[in-house]
Tab-separated table of C-alpha atoms and ligand atoms in Angstrom:
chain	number	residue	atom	x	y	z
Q	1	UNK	CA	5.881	-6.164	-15.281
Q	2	UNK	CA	3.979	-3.605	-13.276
Q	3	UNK	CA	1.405	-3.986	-10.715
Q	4	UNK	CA	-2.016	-2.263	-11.780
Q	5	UNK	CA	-5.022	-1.809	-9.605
Q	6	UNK	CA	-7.745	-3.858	-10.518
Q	7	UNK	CA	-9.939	-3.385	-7.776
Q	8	UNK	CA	-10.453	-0.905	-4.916
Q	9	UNK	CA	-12.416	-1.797	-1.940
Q	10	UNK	CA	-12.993	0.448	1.863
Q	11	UNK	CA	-14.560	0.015	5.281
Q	12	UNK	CA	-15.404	2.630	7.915
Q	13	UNK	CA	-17.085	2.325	10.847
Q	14	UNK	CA	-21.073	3.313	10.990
Q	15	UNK	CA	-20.495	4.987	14.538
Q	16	UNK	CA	-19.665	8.718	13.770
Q	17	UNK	CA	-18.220	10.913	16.209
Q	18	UNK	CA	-18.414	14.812	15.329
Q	19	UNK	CA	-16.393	17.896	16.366
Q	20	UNK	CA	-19.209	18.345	18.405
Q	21	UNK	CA	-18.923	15.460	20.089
Q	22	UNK	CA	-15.689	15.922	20.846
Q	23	UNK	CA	-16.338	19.172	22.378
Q	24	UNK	CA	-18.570	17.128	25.250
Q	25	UNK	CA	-15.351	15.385	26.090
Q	26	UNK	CA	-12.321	17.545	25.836
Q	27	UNK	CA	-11.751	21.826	25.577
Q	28	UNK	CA	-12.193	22.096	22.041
Q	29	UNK	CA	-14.918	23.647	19.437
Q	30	UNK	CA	-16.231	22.679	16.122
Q	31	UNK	CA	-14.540	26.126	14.788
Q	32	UNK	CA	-10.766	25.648	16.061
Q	33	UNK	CA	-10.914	21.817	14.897
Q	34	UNK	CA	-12.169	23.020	11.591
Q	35	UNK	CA	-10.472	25.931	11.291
Q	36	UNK	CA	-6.540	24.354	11.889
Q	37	UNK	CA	-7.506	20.663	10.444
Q	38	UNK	CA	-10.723	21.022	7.806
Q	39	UNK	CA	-11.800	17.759	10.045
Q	40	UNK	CA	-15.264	17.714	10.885
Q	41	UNK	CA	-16.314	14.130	11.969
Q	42	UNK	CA	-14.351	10.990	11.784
Q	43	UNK	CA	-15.654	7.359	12.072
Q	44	UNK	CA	-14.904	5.089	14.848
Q	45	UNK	CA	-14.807	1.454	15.844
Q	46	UNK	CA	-18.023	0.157	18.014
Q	47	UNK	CA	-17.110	-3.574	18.155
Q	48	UNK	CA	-14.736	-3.594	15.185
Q	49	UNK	CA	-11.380	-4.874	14.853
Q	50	UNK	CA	-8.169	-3.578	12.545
Q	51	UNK	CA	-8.441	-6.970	10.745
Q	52	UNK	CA	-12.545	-6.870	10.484
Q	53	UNK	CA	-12.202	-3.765	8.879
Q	54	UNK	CA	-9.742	-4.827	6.635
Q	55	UNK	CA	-10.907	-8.288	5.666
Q	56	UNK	CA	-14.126	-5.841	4.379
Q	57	UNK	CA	-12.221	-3.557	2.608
Q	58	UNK	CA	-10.608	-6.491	0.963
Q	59	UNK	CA	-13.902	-8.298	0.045
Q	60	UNK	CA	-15.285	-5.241	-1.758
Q	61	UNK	CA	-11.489	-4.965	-3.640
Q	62	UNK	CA	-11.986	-8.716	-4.603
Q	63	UNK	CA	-15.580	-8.182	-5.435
Q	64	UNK	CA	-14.421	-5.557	-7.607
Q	65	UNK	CA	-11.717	-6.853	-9.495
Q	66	UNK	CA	-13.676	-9.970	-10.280
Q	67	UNK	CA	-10.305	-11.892	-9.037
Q	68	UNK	CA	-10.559	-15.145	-7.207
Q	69	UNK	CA	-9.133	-14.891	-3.432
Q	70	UNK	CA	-7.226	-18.565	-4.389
Q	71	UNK	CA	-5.154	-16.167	-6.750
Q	72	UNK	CA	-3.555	-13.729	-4.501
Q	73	UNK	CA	0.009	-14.485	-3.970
Q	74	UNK	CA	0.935	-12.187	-0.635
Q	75	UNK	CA	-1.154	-9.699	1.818
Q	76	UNK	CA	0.526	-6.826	2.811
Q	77	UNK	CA	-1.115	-5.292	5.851
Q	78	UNK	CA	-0.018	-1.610	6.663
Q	79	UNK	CA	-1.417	-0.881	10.396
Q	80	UNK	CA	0.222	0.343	13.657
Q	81	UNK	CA	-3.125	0.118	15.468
Q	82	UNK	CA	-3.827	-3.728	14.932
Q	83	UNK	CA	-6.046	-5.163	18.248
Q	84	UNK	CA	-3.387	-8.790	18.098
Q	85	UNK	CA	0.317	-8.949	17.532
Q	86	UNK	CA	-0.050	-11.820	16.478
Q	87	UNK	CA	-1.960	-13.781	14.735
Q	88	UNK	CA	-0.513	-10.437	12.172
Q	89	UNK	CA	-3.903	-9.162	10.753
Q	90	UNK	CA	-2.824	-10.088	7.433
Q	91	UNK	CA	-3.136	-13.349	8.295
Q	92	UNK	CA	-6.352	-12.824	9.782
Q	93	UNK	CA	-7.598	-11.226	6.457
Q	94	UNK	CA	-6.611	-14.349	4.449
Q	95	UNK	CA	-8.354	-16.406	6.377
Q	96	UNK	CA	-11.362	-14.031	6.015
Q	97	UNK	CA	-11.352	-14.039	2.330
Q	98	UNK	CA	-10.334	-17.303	1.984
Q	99	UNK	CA	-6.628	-16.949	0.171
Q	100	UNK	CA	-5.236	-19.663	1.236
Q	101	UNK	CA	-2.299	-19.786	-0.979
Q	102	UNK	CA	-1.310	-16.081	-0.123
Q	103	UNK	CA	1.747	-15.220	2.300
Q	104	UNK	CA	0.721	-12.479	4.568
Q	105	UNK	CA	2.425	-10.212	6.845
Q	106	UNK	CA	1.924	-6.722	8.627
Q	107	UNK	CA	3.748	-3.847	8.255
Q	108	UNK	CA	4.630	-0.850	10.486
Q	109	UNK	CA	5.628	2.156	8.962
Q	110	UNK	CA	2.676	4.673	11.391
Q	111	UNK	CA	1.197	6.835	8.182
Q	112	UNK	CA	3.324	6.252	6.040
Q	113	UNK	CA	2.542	2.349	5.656
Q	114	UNK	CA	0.305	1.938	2.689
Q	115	UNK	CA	2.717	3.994	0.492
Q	116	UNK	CA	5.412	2.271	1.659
Q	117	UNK	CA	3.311	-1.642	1.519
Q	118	UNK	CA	2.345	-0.565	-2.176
Q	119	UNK	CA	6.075	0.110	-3.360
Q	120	UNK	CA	7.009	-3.103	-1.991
Q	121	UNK	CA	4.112	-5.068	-4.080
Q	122	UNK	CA	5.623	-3.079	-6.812
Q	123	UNK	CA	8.717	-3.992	-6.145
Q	124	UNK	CA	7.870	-7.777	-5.748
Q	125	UNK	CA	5.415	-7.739	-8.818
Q	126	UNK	CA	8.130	-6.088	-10.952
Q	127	UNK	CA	11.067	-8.889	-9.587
Q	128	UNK	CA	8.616	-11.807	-10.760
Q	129	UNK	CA	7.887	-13.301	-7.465
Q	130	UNK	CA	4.572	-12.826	-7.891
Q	131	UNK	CA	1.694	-11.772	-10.132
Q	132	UNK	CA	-1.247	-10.790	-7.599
Q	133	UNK	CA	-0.766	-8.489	-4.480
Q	134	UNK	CA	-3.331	-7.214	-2.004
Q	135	UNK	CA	-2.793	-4.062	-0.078
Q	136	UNK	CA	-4.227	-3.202	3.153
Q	137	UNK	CA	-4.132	0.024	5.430
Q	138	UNK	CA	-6.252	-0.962	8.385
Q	139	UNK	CA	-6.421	1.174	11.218
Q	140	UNK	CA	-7.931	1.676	14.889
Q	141	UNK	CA	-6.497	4.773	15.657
Q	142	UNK	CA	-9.298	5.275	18.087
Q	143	UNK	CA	-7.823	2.817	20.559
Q	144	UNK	CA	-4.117	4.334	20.425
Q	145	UNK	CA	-5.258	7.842	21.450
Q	146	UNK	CA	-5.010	9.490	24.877
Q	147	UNK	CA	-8.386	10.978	24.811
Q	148	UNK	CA	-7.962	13.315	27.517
Q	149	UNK	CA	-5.486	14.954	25.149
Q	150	UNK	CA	-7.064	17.906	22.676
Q	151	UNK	CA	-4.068	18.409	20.768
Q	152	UNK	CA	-4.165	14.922	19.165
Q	153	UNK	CA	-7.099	13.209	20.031
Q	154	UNK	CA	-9.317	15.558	17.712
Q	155	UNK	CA	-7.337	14.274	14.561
Q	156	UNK	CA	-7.441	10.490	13.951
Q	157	UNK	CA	-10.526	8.045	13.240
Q	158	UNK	CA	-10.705	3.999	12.345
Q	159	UNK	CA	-11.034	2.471	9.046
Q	160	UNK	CA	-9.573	0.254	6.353
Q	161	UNK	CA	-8.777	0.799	2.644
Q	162	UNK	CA	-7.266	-2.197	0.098
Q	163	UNK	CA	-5.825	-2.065	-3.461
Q	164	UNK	CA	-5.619	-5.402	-5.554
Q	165	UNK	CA	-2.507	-5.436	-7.624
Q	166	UNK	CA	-2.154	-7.761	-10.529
Q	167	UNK	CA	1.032	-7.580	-12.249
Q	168	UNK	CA	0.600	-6.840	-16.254
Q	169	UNK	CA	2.564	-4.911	-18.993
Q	170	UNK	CA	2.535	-0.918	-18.151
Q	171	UNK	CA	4.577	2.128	-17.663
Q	172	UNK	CA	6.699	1.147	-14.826
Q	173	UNK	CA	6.109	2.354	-10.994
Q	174	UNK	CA	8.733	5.179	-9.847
Q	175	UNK	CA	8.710	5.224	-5.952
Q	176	UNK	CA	11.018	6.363	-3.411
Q	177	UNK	CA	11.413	6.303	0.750
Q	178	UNK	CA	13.051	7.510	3.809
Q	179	UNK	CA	13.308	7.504	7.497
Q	180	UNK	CA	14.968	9.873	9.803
Q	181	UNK	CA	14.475	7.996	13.407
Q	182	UNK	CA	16.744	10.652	14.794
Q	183	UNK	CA	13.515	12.686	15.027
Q	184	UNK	CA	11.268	10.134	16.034
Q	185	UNK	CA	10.159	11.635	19.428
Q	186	UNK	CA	8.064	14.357	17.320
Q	187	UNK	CA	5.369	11.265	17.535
Q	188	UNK	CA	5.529	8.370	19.356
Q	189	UNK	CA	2.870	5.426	20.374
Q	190	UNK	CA	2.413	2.370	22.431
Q	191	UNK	CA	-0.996	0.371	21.837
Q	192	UNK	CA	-3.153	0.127	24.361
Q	193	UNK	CA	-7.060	-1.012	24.405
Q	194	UNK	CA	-9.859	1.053	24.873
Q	195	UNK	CA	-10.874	-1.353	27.845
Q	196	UNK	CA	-7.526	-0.715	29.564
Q	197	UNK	CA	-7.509	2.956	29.243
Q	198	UNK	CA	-11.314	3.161	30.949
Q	199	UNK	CA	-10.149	1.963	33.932
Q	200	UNK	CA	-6.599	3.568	34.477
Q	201	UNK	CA	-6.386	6.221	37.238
Q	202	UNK	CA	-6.432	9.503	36.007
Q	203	UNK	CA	-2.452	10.151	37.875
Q	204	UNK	CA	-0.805	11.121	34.277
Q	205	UNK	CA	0.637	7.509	33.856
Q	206	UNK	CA	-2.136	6.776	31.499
Q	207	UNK	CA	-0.632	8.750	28.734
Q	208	UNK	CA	2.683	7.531	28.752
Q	209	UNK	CA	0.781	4.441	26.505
Q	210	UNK	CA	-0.868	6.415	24.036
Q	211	UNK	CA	0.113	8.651	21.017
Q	212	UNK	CA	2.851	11.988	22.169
Q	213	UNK	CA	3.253	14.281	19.271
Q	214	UNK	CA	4.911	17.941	18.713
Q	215	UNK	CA	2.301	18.879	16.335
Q	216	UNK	CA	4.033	21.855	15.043
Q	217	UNK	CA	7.260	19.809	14.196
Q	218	UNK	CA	5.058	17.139	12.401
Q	219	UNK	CA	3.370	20.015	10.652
Q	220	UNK	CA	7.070	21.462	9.105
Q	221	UNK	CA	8.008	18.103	8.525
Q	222	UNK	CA	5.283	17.165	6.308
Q	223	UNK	CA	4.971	20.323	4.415
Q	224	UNK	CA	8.937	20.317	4.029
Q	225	UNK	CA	9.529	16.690	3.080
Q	226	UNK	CA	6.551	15.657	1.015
Q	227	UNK	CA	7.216	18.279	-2.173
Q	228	UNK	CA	11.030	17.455	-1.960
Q	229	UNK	CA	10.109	13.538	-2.102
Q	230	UNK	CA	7.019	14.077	-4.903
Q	231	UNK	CA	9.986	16.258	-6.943
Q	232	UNK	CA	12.710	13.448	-5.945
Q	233	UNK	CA	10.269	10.988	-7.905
Q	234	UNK	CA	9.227	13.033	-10.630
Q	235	UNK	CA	12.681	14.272	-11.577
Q	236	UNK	CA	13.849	10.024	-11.555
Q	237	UNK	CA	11.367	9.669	-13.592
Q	238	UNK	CA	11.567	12.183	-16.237
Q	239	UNK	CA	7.931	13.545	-15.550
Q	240	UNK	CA	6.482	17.133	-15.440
Q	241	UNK	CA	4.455	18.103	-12.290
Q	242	UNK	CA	2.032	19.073	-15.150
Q	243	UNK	CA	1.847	15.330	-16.070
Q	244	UNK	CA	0.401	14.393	-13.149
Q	245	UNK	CA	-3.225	14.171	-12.861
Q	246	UNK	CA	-4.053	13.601	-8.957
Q	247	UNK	CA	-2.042	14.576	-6.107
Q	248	UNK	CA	-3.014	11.581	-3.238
Q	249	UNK	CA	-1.619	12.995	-0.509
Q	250	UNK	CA	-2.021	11.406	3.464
Q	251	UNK	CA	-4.942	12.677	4.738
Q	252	UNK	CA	-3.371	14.471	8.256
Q	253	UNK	CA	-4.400	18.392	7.873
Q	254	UNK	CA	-5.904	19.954	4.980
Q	255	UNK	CA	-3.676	23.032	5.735
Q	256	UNK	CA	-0.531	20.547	4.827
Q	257	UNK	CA	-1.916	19.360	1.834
Q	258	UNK	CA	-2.723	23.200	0.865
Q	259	UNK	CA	0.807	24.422	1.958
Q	260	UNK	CA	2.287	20.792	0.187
Q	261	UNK	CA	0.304	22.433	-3.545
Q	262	UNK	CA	1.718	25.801	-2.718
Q	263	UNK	CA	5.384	24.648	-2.856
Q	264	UNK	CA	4.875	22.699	-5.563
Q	265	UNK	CA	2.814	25.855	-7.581
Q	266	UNK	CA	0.028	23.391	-8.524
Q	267	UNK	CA	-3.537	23.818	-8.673
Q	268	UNK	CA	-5.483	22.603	-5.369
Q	269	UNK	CA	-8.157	21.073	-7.279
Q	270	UNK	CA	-5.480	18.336	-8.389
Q	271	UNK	CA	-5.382	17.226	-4.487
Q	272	UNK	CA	-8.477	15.490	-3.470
Q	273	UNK	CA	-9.474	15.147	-0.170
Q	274	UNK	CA	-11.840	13.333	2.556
Q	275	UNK	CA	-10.980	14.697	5.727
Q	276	UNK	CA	-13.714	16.363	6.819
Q	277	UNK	CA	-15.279	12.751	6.673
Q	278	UNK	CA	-13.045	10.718	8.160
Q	279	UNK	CA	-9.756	12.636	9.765
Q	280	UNK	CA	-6.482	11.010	10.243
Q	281	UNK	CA	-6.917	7.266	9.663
Q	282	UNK	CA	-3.007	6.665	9.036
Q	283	UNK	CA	-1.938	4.058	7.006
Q	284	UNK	CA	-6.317	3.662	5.655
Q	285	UNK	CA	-6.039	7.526	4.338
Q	286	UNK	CA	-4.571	6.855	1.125
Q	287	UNK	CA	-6.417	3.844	-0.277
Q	288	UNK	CA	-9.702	5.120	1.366
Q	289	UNK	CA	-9.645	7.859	-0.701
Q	290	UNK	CA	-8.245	5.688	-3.495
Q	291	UNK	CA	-11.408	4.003	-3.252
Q	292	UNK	CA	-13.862	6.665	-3.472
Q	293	UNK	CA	-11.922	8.562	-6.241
Q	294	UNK	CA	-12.347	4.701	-8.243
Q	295	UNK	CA	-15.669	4.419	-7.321
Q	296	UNK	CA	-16.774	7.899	-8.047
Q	297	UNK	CA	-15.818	7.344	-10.990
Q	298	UNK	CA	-12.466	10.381	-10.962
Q	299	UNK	CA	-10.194	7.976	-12.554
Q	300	UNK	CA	-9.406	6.824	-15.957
Q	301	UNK	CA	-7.085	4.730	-17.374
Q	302	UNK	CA	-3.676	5.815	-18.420
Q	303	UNK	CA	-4.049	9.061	-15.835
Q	304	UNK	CA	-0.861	9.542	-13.441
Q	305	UNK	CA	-1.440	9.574	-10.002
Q	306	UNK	CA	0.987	10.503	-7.674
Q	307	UNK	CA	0.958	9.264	-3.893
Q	308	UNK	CA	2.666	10.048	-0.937
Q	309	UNK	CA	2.693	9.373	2.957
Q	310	UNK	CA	4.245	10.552	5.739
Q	311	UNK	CA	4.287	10.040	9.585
Q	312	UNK	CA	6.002	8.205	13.012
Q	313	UNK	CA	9.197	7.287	12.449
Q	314	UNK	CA	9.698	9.903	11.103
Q	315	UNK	CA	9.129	8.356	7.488
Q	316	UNK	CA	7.887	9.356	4.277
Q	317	UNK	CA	7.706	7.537	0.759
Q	318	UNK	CA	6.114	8.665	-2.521
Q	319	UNK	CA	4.592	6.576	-5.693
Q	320	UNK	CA	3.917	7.461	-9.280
Q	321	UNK	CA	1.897	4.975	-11.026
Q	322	UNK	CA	-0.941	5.611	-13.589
Q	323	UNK	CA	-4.398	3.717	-13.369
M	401	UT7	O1	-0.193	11.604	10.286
M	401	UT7	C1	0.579	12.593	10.887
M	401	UT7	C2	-0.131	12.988	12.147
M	401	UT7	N1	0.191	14.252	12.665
M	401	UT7	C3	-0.150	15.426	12.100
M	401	UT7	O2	-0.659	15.527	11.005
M	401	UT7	C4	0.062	16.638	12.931
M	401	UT7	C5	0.470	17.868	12.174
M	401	UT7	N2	0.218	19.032	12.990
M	401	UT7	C6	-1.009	19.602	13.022
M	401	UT7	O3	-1.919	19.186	12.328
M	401	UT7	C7	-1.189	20.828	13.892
M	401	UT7	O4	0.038	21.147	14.517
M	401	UT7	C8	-2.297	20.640	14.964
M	401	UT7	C9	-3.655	20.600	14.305
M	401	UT7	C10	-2.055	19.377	15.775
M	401	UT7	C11	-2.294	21.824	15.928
M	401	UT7	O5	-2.486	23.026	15.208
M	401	UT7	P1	-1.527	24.276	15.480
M	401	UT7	O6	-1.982	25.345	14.597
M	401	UT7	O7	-0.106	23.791	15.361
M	401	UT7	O8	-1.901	24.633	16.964
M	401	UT7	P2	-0.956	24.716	18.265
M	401	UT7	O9	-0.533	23.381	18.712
M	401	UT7	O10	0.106	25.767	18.023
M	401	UT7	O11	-1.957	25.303	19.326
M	401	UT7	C12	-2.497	26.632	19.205
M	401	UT7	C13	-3.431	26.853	20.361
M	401	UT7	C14	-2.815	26.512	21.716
M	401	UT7	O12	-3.318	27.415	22.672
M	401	UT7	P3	-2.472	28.706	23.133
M	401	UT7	O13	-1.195	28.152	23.706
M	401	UT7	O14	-2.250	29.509	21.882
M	401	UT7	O15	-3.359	29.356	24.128
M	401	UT7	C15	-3.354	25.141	22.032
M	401	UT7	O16	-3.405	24.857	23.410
M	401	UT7	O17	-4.596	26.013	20.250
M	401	UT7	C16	-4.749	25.233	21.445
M	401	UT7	N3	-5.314	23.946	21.069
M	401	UT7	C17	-6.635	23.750	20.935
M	401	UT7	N4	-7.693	24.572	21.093
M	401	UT7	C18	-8.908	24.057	20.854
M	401	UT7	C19	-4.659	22.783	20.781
M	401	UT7	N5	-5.543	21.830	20.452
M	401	UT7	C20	-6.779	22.407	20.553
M	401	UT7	C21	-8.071	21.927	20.321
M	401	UT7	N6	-9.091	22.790	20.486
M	401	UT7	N7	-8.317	20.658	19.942
């Protein structure tokens, strides 16, 4: 048994925040932003929560699929920005949505989580313990960044994209993942709220809670391990790069995902993206986009869709599946 998506559902904030706006707050310009990220406004929270978001990402995925919330057997909740520790926002989304014979937990893998949340669904679909998954990436990235800080506070905004797996006969998943904490310190975060950070001093303390990154080495890393990792699955699973029909990369830079289809010699127009709408919303990037590809009607069944993440940690993990 596989685990096929039967329903698609997203949230994102109504409160837009452009590179213009940005420019009012920190030394930056609509042209530079644009220029080195193809970001041009990204959504953010305005009395939102991680698990709001994602208990209404997860209502339109239900909606969708027509399945009953009584049916879902576990929540898997990718986030690194969630408002509570605990109660774990998965289990906030089940009560939400009313499955109240699902298992839920959160998971922490920075970017790389929804990739990483939908292999294990796969995983547990494919073992038999159980037939219906939901996947979350829910994020409030908006409340993790130091916003005094150009270099990273320009690339991330808030929202929440779900899958609903259901397992069924099909052409099975090929997935693979990695860490290297070694080089962890390229980006690093502690949570803070936005209500905390208004009323720190401004002595330089401040940032020591929010996100650190070496953009450049992130920037290498992605564009070096993300082709080796989509050829690492294809070659495991005796498919042609041809084969595949859609590229869903993490949605960090257009200028990776550019230099990620030059490696590979494939044509751009295989790699959709939404960043100039919504920037970096870590682990919500690759179901968000999931969504409006379903939605817009780009997919069809039997097409092979290849996904891959990559972030903190530093991690990165890869899924072929076809809709
Ligand atoms: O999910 C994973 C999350 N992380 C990433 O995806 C990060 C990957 N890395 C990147 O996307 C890029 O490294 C950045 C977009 C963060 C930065 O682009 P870059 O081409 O690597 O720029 P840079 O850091 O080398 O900075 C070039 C210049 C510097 O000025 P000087 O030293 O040349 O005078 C920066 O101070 O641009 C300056 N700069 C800015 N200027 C205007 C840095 N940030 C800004 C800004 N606006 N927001």
């Amino acid at each position: 048994m596989v685990g096929k998506v039967c329903g698609t559902g997203s949230y994102v904030p109504a409160h837009v925040m452009s590179n213009d706006d940005l420019a009012r707050i920190v030394d930056t310009n609509d042209e530079w932003i644009r220029e080195r990220t193809g970001i041009g406004r990204r959504h953010i929270i305005d009395g939102e929560t991680t698990s709001y978001m994602a208990g209404q990402a997860a209502k339109k995925a239900l909606e969708q699929s027509g399945i009953d919330p009584e049916e879902i057997d576990i929540i898997l909740l990718a986030t690194s920005s969630s408002e509570t520790v605990y109660p774990c926002a998965a289990c906030e989304v089940q009560k939400m949505i009313g499955a109240k014979h699902a298992a839920g937990y959160d998971l922490n893998a920075a970017c790389t989580g929804f990739v990483m949340a939908f292999n294990a669904a796969q995983a547990y679909i494919s073992a038999g313990f159980c037939r219906t998954v939901l996947v979350i990436g829910a994020e409030s990235m908006s409340n993790m960044v130091d916003w005094t800080d150009r270099g990273t506070c320009i690339l991330f905004g808030d929202g929440a994209g779900a899958v609903i797996l259901r397992a069924a006969e099909g052409a099975p998943v090929h997935m693979a993942a990695h860490s290297d904490g070694k080089k962890g310190v390229a980006l690093t975060g502690l949570s803070r709220h936005r209500k905390d950070w208004e009323k720190e001093p401004e002595d330089g303390s401040v940032k020591e809670s929010f996100i650190h990154m070496d953009g450049q080495a992130v920037f290498k890393f992605a564009v070096r391990k993300v082709p080796e990792i989509i050829e690492e699955v294809l070659e495991e699973s005796g498919t042609g790069l041809d084969e595949i029909d859609y590229f869903v990369l993490h949605q960090a830079n257009r200028r990776i995902i550019e230099a990620v289809a030059r490696r590979l010699k494939t044509d751009i127009g295989k790699f959709p993206m939404n960043l100039e709408e919504y920037a970096n919303t870590s682990a919500a990037t690759v179901p968000i986009l999931l969504d409006e590809m379903n939605r817009g009607g780009m997919l069809k069944k039997g097409q092979k869709i290849m996904t891959a993440g990559f972030g903190a940690g530093l991690t990165w993990a890869a899924s072929l599946f076809e809709w």
